Structure formats: structure tokens, C-alpha cells
Amino acid sequence: MNIALVDGSRIDDCELVSVGRGRPGHLWVHANGGDAFVPMSQVSDVWEVQGGRHV
């Protein structure tokens, strides 16, 4: 999946681990070999890419 943040940055090719578990109000993702907890208030878009196209 890919995540666009409100500051214009992106987290591409990450794996969603959980939404709201452990840290309410956060997306827990695994990206670049590590875990990240992204505040949902900072997320502007989330999408999955399959076969080279936006789904």
C-alpha cells in the first residue's frame, strides 16, 4: 500500500499491520525494514497499487 501525508510526503510500498490497535488514532505500518506509527490526522490518502495501477 501507499500512504500520502498532509505535508506532501509519502510512504510507498509499505505493509499495513494494524489500524488503531496498540496506539489508537494511528496506522501501524511496516516500511523500509522497520515499523512506523503514523497519526491518522497526518494521513491524506491511502491506496493499494496492483499490477502497476492505482486501485
Coordinates of C-alpha atoms in Angstrom, one line a residue:
M1 CA 0.0 0.0 0.0
N2 CA 1.0 3.6 -0.3
I3 CA 0.3 6.5 2.1
A4 CA 0.2 10.2 1.3
L5 CA 0.7 12.6 4.2
V6 CA -0.7 16.0 4.7
D7 CA 2.8 17.6 4.5
G8 CA 3.2 16.2 0.9
S9 CA 5.5 13.3 1.7
R10 CA 4.6 9.7 1.0
I11 CA 5.3 6.2 2.4
D12 CA 5.3 3.9 -0.6
D13 CA 5.3 0.1 -0.8
C14 CA 4.5 -0.4 2.9
E15 CA 2.5 -3.1 4.6
L16 CA -0.4 -2.3 6.8
V17 CA 0.0 -4.1 10.2
S18 CA -2.9 -2.6 12.1
V19 CA -5.3 0.4 12.4
G20 CA -5.9 1.8 15.9
R21 CA -4.6 -1.2 17.9
G22 CA -1.8 -0.5 20.4
R23 CA -1.8 3.2 19.5
P24 CA -5.4 4.5 19.0
G25 CA -5.6 7.0 16.1
H26 CA -2.5 5.6 14.3
L27 CA -1.8 3.4 11.3
W28 CA 0.9 0.8 12.2
V29 CA 2.8 0.1 9.0
H30 CA 6.0 -1.8 8.2
A31 CA 8.2 0.0 5.7
N32 CA 11.9 0.0 4.8
G33 CA 12.7 -2.8 7.2
G34 CA 11.0 -1.2 10.3
D35 CA 7.8 -0.3 11.9
A36 CA 6.2 3.1 11.9
F37 CA 3.2 4.5 13.7
V38 CA 1.6 7.2 11.6
P39 CA -1.0 9.5 13.2
M40 CA -4.2 9.2 11.2
S41 CA -4.6 13.0 11.4
Q42 CA -1.5 13.3 9.2
V43 CA -2.8 10.9 6.5
S44 CA -4.4 12.5 3.4
D45 CA -4.8 9.4 1.3
V46 CA -4.2 5.6 1.3
W47 CA -4.2 3.4 -1.7
E48 CA -3.1 0.0 -2.9
V49 CA -1.3 -0.5 -6.2
Q50 CA -1.9 -3.7 -8.1
G51 CA -0.4 -4.5 -11.4
G52 CA 1.1 -1.0 -11.8
R53 CA -2.1 0.9 -11.4
H54 CA -3.9 2.8 -8.7
V55 CA -6.8 0.7 -7.3

